[in-house]
Backbone as a chain_set.jsonl record, in Angstrom:
{"seq": "VLAKLRVMPVQSWQYRSQDASIRHIGPTAQDFRAAFGVGESDTTITTVDADGVALAGVKALEARTSRLVAENAALRARLARTERAAMVVESLRREMAAFRAQVQALAAVRNASAPAPAQPRTAVTPASAGGARPR", "coords": {"N": [[79.937, -10.074, -77.23], [80.155, -8.107, -75.209], [77.852, -8.531, -73.691], [78.342, -11.066, -72.686], [80.64, -10.557, -71.198], [79.545, -8.844, -69.323], [77.917, -10.461, -67.696], [79.664, -12.349, -66.759], [81.215, -13.59, -63.888], [83.452, -11.708, -61.871], [86.021, -12.029, -59.711], [87.9, -12.252, -56.626], [90.64, -14.375, -56.337], [92.885, -17.176, -55.799], [95.897, -18.941, -56.712], [96.376, -22.37, -56.115], [98.948, -23.199, -55.786], [100.339, -21.014, -54.874], [101.292, -18.801, -52.18], [98.929, -18.123, -49.59], [98.549, -15.457, -49.138], [98.803, -14.191, -51.539], [96.826, -12.787, -53.924], [94.568, -12.771, -56.71], [92.668, -11.113, -59.292], [89.81, -11.47, -61.264], [88.094, -13.376, -63.819], [87.238, -16.81, -63.181], [88.862, -19.654, -64.615], [87.007, -21.553, -65.336], [84.589, -20.083, -65.553], [85.318, -18.337, -67.599], [85.77, -20.068, -69.759], [83.197, -21.17, -69.987], [81.779, -18.906, -70.759], [83.0, -18.006, -73.158], [83.972, -20.182, -74.562], [86.573, -20.834, -75.402], [90.074, -21.77, -75.475], [92.387, -24.188, -73.982], [91.522, -25.698, -71.828], [89.327, -25.858, -68.943], [90.722, -25.014, -66.805], [92.719, -23.203, -67.014], [93.465, -19.904, -68.223], [94.61, -18.797, -71.134], [96.964, -16.307, -72.165], [96.633, -15.396, -74.762], [93.954, -15.914, -75.283], [92.674, -14.377, -73.296], [93.599, -11.86, -74.077], [92.466, -11.735, -76.619], [89.687, -11.747, -76.056], [89.59, -9.396, -74.573], [90.36, -7.512, -76.535], [88.274, -7.881, -78.371], [86.204, -6.989, -76.77], [86.961, -4.3, -76.448], [86.712, -3.424, -79.089], [83.954, -3.772, -79.423], [83.024, -1.937, -77.556], [83.996, 0.413, -78.71], [82.505, 0.472, -81.089], [79.936, 0.756, -80.021], [80.27, 3.182, -78.693], [80.785, 4.905, -80.861], [78.311, 4.753, -82.181], [76.657, 5.851, -80.202], [77.758, 8.417, -80.034], [77.112, 9.429, -82.557], [74.32, 9.311, -82.384], [73.947, 11.07, -80.261], [74.864, 13.456, -81.428], [72.915, 13.791, -83.405], [70.671, 14.138, -81.78], [71.389, 16.491, -80.461], [71.413, 18.283, -82.616], [68.729, 18.172, -83.311], [67.608, 19.224, -80.961], [68.665, 21.814, -81.081], [67.347, 22.773, -83.366], [64.732, 22.665, -82.421], [64.876, 24.481, -80.298], [65.42, 26.831, -81.748], [63.044, 27.035, -83.195], [61.26, 27.391, -81.08], [62.071, 29.891, -80.189], [61.326, 31.44, -82.397], [58.548, 31.087, -82.314], [58.004, 32.315, -79.855], [58.779, 34.925, -80.434], [56.89, 35.538, -82.407], [54.6, 35.409, -80.848], [54.997, 37.622, -79.173], [54.921, 39.666, -81.113], [52.281, 39.353, -81.99], [50.876, 40.029, -79.678], [51.591, 42.73, -79.505], [50.408, 43.697, -81.87], [47.726, 43.214, -81.275], [47.384, 45.009, -79.153], [47.754, 47.393, -80.54], [45.535, 47.323, -82.303], [43.457, 47.422, -80.449], [43.934, 49.962, -79.359], [43.514, 51.572, -81.619], [40.818, 51.029, -82.074], [39.709, 52.108, -79.777], [40.261, 54.821, -80.157], [38.775, 55.305, -82.472], [36.183, 54.768, -81.544], [35.924, 56.802, -79.645], [35.964, 59.124, -81.175], [33.834, 58.92, -82.875], [30.567, 60.002, -83.923], [27.7, 60.269, -81.741], [25.251, 57.782, -81.908], [22.297, 58.331, -83.772], [19.099, 59.013, -82.298], [16.191, 57.081, -82.632], [13.457, 58.457, -84.398], [10.2, 59.382, -83.417], [6.954, 59.46, -84.701], [4.996, 62.383, -84.605], [1.76, 62.836, -83.669], [-1.412, 64.53, -83.864], [-2.899, 63.779, -81.674], [-1.027, 62.858, -79.918], [0.289, 65.156, -79.48], [-1.209, 66.601, -77.813], [-3.436, 67.82, -78.838], [-6.818, 68.368, -79.968], [-9.066, 65.78, -80.57], [-10.475, 64.602, -83.51], [-14.015, 64.125, -83.784]], "CA": [[81.053, -10.123, -76.294], [79.881, -7.269, -74.033], [76.831, -9.184, -72.861], [79.009, -12.164, -71.975], [81.516, -9.96, -70.179], [78.718, -8.239, -68.271], [77.388, -11.46, -66.761], [80.724, -13.227, -66.261], [81.673, -13.169, -62.556], [84.842, -11.293, -61.648], [86.188, -12.201, -58.267], [89.252, -12.413, -56.119], [90.957, -15.792, -56.194], [94.323, -17.455, -55.665], [96.376, -20.237, -57.194], [96.666, -23.3, -55.014], [100.396, -23.354, -55.647], [100.922, -19.791, -54.318], [101.008, -18.479, -50.79], [97.556, -17.659, -49.39], [98.515, -13.993, -49.12], [98.838, -13.7, -52.926], [95.475, -12.844, -54.506], [94.395, -12.307, -58.092], [91.288, -10.718, -59.547], [89.383, -11.759, -62.63], [87.194, -14.532, -63.889], [87.87, -18.121, -63.059], [89.018, -20.302, -65.922], [85.751, -22.25, -65.635], [83.622, -19.088, -66.026], [85.807, -17.825, -68.881], [85.51, -21.112, -70.784], [81.747, -21.276, -70.165], [81.291, -17.711, -71.441], [83.544, -17.801, -74.506], [84.232, -21.454, -75.242], [87.908, -20.871, -76.008], [91.15, -22.237, -74.605], [92.69, -25.611, -73.946], [90.768, -26.391, -70.779], [88.621, -24.945, -68.044], [91.547, -24.813, -65.617], [93.646, -22.09, -67.254], [93.121, -18.921, -69.252], [95.856, -18.394, -71.788], [96.997, -14.864, -72.426], [96.109, -15.104, -76.105], [92.489, -15.898, -75.188], [92.295, -13.195, -72.513], [93.843, -10.695, -74.933], [91.475, -11.743, -77.696], [88.409, -11.314, -75.501], [89.734, -7.977, -74.222], [90.329, -6.735, -77.777], [86.899, -7.936, -78.901], [85.424, -6.096, -75.915], [87.322, -2.923, -76.802], [86.075, -3.127, -80.385], [82.509, -3.638, -79.194], [82.82, -0.653, -76.869], [84.227, 1.48, -79.687], [81.337, 0.51, -81.977], [78.825, 1.322, -79.255], [80.578, 4.599, -78.463], [80.575, 5.616, -82.13], [76.865, 4.834, -82.396], [76.112, 6.803, -79.229], [78.219, 9.755, -80.414], [76.28, 9.843, -83.694], [72.965, 9.541, -81.862], [74.008, 12.294, -79.468], [74.966, 14.584, -82.364], [71.593, 13.961, -84.019], [69.782, 14.702, -80.762], [71.782, 17.885, -80.243], [70.928, 19.051, -83.772], [67.271, 18.256, -83.168], [67.354, 20.163, -79.872], [68.961, 23.165, -81.572], [66.222, 23.159, -84.247], [63.56, 22.883, -81.563], [65.085, 25.741, -79.573], [65.237, 27.932, -82.706], [61.602, 27.124, -83.472], [60.622, 27.956, -79.888], [62.375, 31.324, -80.184], [60.476, 32.048, -83.427], [57.183, 31.092, -81.783], [57.934, 33.347, -78.813], [58.836, 36.217, -81.127], [55.581, 35.733, -83.038], [53.639, 35.7, -79.764], [55.189, 39.021, -78.769], [54.406, 40.505, -82.2], [50.824, 39.267, -81.985], [50.406, 40.819, -78.537], [51.757, 44.143, -79.878], [49.359, 44.003, -82.861], [46.439, 43.285, -80.559], [47.362, 46.28, -78.417], [47.545, 48.46, -81.535], [44.142, 47.245, -82.766], [42.607, 47.912, -79.357], [44.126, 51.407, -79.264], [42.826, 52.177, -82.767], [39.373, 50.891, -81.849], [39.336, 53.065, -78.744], [40.274, 56.153, -80.778], [37.634, 55.362, -83.38], [34.956, 54.844, -80.744], [35.884, 58.091, -78.956], [35.739, 60.21, -82.122], [32.629, 58.675, -83.674], [29.39, 60.703, -83.384], [26.751, 59.436, -81.023], [24.24, 57.287, -82.843], [21.039, 59.097, -83.742], [17.974, 58.357, -81.636], [15.111, 56.886, -83.594], [12.393, 59.457, -84.288], [8.836, 58.877, -83.356], [6.045, 60.371, -85.406], [4.141, 63.192, -83.729], [0.374, 62.906, -84.164], [-2.137, 65.546, -83.109], [-3.359, 63.253, -80.388], [0.105, 62.762, -79.009], [0.74, 66.509, -79.194], [-2.128, 67.228, -76.877], [-4.495, 68.502, -79.567], [-8.179, 67.774, -79.897], [-9.281, 64.655, -81.465], [-11.698, 64.708, -84.286], [-15.048, 63.227, -83.3]], "C": [[80.726, -9.317, -75.035], [78.851, -7.909, -73.111], [77.451, -10.324, -72.06], [79.927, -11.628, -70.882], [80.707, -9.402, -69.015], [78.267, -9.271, -67.245], [78.465, -12.392, -66.192], [81.203, -12.719, -64.899], [83.147, -12.767, -62.574], [85.025, -11.312, -60.135], [87.664, -12.276, -57.897], [89.492, -13.908, -55.899], [92.467, -15.961, -56.045], [94.639, -18.799, -56.303], [96.684, -21.106, -55.984], [98.159, -23.401, -54.748], [101.059, -22.131, -55.025], [100.537, -19.627, -52.855], [99.61, -17.879, -50.679], [97.451, -16.143, -49.384], [98.511, -13.385, -50.528], [97.454, -13.908, -53.546], [95.509, -12.314, -55.936], [92.934, -11.88, -58.25], [90.98, -10.967, -61.025], [88.408, -12.909, -62.629], [87.962, -15.813, -63.598], [87.959, -18.712, -64.464], [87.724, -21.012, -66.319], [84.708, -21.262, -66.187], [84.017, -18.534, -67.395], [85.498, -18.808, -70.006], [84.012, -21.229, -71.046], [81.214, -20.087, -70.961], [81.739, -17.666, -72.893], [83.898, -19.076, -75.257], [85.587, -21.534, -75.918], [88.909, -21.401, -74.993], [91.291, -23.745, -74.606], [91.848, -26.367, -72.936], [90.032, -25.355, -69.936], [89.398, -24.74, -66.747], [92.556, -23.686, -65.788], [93.058, -21.156, -68.31], [94.434, -18.494, -69.879], [95.795, -16.908, -72.119], [96.441, -14.522, -73.801], [94.578, -15.053, -76.076], [92.001, -14.673, -74.403], [92.483, -11.928, -73.345], [92.8, -10.604, -76.041], [90.106, -11.264, -77.218], [88.47, -9.828, -75.14], [89.667, -7.111, -75.478], [88.937, -6.746, -78.413], [85.99, -7.024, -78.082], [85.691, -4.634, -76.229], [86.661, -2.53, -78.126], [84.569, -2.94, -80.229], [82.198, -2.315, -78.504], [83.017, 0.512, -77.828], [83.042, 1.592, -80.644], [80.147, 1.139, -81.264], [79.047, 2.815, -79.013], [80.343, 5.412, -79.728], [79.089, 5.785, -82.418], [76.238, 5.864, -81.46], [76.533, 8.236, -79.544], [77.372, 10.274, -81.574], [74.857, 10.149, -83.235], [72.912, 10.837, -81.06], [74.08, 13.521, -80.371], [73.618, 14.854, -83.023], [70.617, 14.58, -83.023], [70.114, 16.156, -80.466], [71.296, 18.772, -81.387], [69.412, 19.226, -83.688], [66.894, 19.25, -82.066], [67.595, 21.594, -80.329], [67.84, 23.653, -82.489], [64.978, 23.473, -83.431], [63.687, 24.2, -80.801], [64.917, 26.942, -80.502], [63.758, 28.122, -83.021], [60.868, 27.74, -82.287], [60.88, 29.458, -79.808], [61.523, 32.053, -81.226], [59.042, 32.142, -82.922], [57.033, 32.182, -80.731], [57.969, 34.735, -79.432], [57.492, 36.535, -81.779], [54.509, 36.029, -81.986], [53.753, 37.154, -79.314], [54.649, 39.969, -79.838], [52.878, 40.516, -82.196], [50.243, 40.088, -80.839], [50.516, 42.307, -78.848], [50.693, 44.549, -80.891], [47.99, 44.108, -82.197], [46.307, 44.603, -79.8], [47.125, 47.438, -79.372], [46.106, 48.478, -82.018], [43.205, 47.781, -81.688], [42.728, 49.433, -79.215], [43.414, 52.111, -80.409], [41.311, 52.108, -82.596], [38.909, 51.889, -80.806], [39.299, 54.477, -79.304], [39.067, 56.309, -81.688], [36.328, 55.515, -82.61], [34.831, 56.196, -80.047], [35.551, 59.23, -79.916], [34.484, 60.017, -82.966], [31.456, 59.438, -83.066], [28.471, 59.716, -82.702], [25.7, 58.961, -82.004], [22.939, 58.077, -82.662], [19.965, 58.267, -83.077], [16.879, 58.157, -82.667], [13.998, 57.908, -83.33], [11.061, 58.758, -84.216], [7.931, 59.9, -84.027], [5.161, 61.089, -84.406], [2.762, 63.261, -84.375], [-0.347, 63.962, -83.335], [-2.577, 65.002, -81.776], [-2.187, 63.207, -79.426], [0.644, 64.132, -78.66], [-0.208, 67.237, -78.26], [-3.279, 67.962, -77.567], [-5.818, 67.776, -79.44], [-8.291, 66.697, -80.916], [-10.533, 64.908, -82.304], [-12.721, 63.696, -83.807], [-15.883, 62.714, -84.356]], "O": [[80.982, -9.775, -73.922], [78.972, -7.834, -71.888], [77.12, -10.52, -70.891], [79.984, -12.175, -69.781], [81.13, -9.478, -67.861], [78.238, -8.982, -66.049], [78.203, -13.14, -65.25], [81.558, -11.548, -64.767], [83.974, -13.414, -63.216], [84.271, -10.686, -59.391], [88.542, -12.352, -58.756], [88.646, -14.609, -55.344], [93.225, -14.997, -56.154], [93.779, -19.672, -56.421], [97.187, -20.63, -54.967], [98.583, -23.659, -53.621], [102.238, -22.196, -54.676], [99.585, -20.237, -52.368], [99.161, -17.192, -51.597], [96.368, -15.6, -49.604], [98.244, -12.194, -50.687], [96.975, -15.035, -53.678], [96.371, -11.516, -56.306], [92.079, -12.242, -57.442], [91.801, -10.701, -61.904], [87.953, -13.361, -61.579], [89.182, -15.877, -63.754], [87.227, -18.318, -65.371], [87.382, -21.066, -67.5], [84.025, -21.563, -67.166], [83.16, -18.291, -68.245], [85.023, -18.417, -71.072], [83.595, -21.371, -72.196], [80.289, -20.247, -71.757], [80.948, -17.325, -73.773], [84.1, -19.042, -76.471], [85.733, -22.239, -76.916], [88.621, -21.47, -73.799], [90.457, -24.476, -75.142], [91.499, -27.528, -73.149], [90.106, -24.151, -70.183], [88.833, -24.348, -65.726], [93.181, -23.259, -64.817], [92.269, -21.563, -69.164], [95.277, -17.893, -69.214], [94.723, -16.338, -72.322], [95.839, -13.463, -73.979], [93.973, -14.236, -76.771], [91.036, -14.018, -74.797], [91.639, -11.033, -73.326], [92.314, -9.519, -76.358], [89.446, -10.474, -77.892], [87.513, -9.09, -75.374], [88.988, -6.084, -75.483], [88.483, -5.727, -78.934], [85.109, -6.363, -78.632], [84.766, -3.822, -76.273], [86.119, -1.433, -78.257], [83.983, -2.046, -80.84], [81.215, -1.653, -78.837], [82.281, 1.497, -77.765], [82.621, 2.7, -80.975], [79.435, 1.96, -81.842], [78.115, 3.612, -79.12], [79.762, 6.496, -79.669], [78.659, 6.854, -82.853], [75.389, 6.653, -81.875], [75.754, 9.169, -79.344], [76.96, 11.434, -81.571], [74.264, 11.141, -83.659], [71.956, 11.606, -81.165], [73.419, 14.524, -80.1], [73.221, 16.008, -83.183], [69.825, 15.449, -83.387], [69.214, 16.966, -80.245], [70.823, 19.885, -81.156], [68.887, 20.305, -83.963], [65.958, 20.032, -82.231], [66.817, 22.491, -80.002], [67.427, 24.81, -82.404], [64.26, 24.431, -83.718], [62.715, 24.946, -80.677], [64.343, 27.956, -80.106], [63.279, 29.254, -83.104], [59.945, 28.531, -82.478], [59.998, 30.215, -79.403], [61.049, 33.16, -80.971], [58.394, 33.175, -83.088], [56.032, 32.898, -80.721], [57.249, 35.628, -78.985], [57.016, 37.668, -81.711], [53.605, 36.827, -82.234], [52.748, 37.832, -79.102], [53.995, 40.962, -79.515], [52.258, 41.564, -82.378], [49.231, 40.768, -81.011], [49.623, 43.075, -78.49], [50.13, 45.638, -80.785], [47.197, 44.99, -82.525], [45.249, 45.231, -79.807], [46.38, 48.364, -79.053], [45.512, 49.55, -82.133], [42.264, 48.515, -81.991], [41.73, 50.114, -78.978], [42.774, 53.141, -80.197], [40.606, 53.054, -82.948], [37.826, 52.46, -80.935], [38.405, 55.252, -78.967], [38.408, 57.348, -81.669], [35.468, 56.309, -82.991], [33.715, 56.687, -79.877], [34.918, 60.206, -79.512], [34.121, 60.922, -83.718], [31.342, 59.524, -81.843], [28.446, 58.525, -83.011], [25.302, 59.733, -82.876], [22.551, 58.433, -81.55], [19.888, 57.048, -83.229], [16.678, 59.03, -83.512], [13.649, 58.18, -82.182], [10.819, 57.723, -84.838], [8.161, 61.103, -83.903], [4.639, 60.48, -83.472], [2.631, 63.703, -85.516], [0.07, 64.257, -82.215], [-2.614, 65.76, -80.806], [-2.347, 63.491, -78.239], [1.367, 64.286, -77.676], [0.01, 68.411, -77.96], [-4.029, 68.672, -76.897], [-5.898, 66.692, -78.864], [-7.675, 66.728, -81.982], [-11.54, 65.393, -81.788], [-12.38, 62.563, -83.467], [-16.803, 61.939, -84.094]]}, "num_chains": 1, "name": "protein.A"}
């Protein structure tokens, strides 16, 4: 029904039997009959047919609205879960940065208090000590 209503022309028109200054707005009887196939002819739209199409349109809009409301609620719930997860991730990032800073501080303290590494010793030989060499 909604698709038919969407494409059905709505225009200003007048009855031939009325003064030219009196205008009406809506579909022509020909367009209404072509769209919905109801009524006695394509020259008049009876109120029962117009009411029936209007009520069918209202029902279709209500069904679509209900579906969109449910979809919107699901999307809002999904967004809330995503936002909560993002907050947890951000909290974990801050904790990780604090732990890294602590590890770096502990490493700096350890490196500052550790004794200097011993230099490797070289063997002293009489020749290297400036003594005489046996001949």
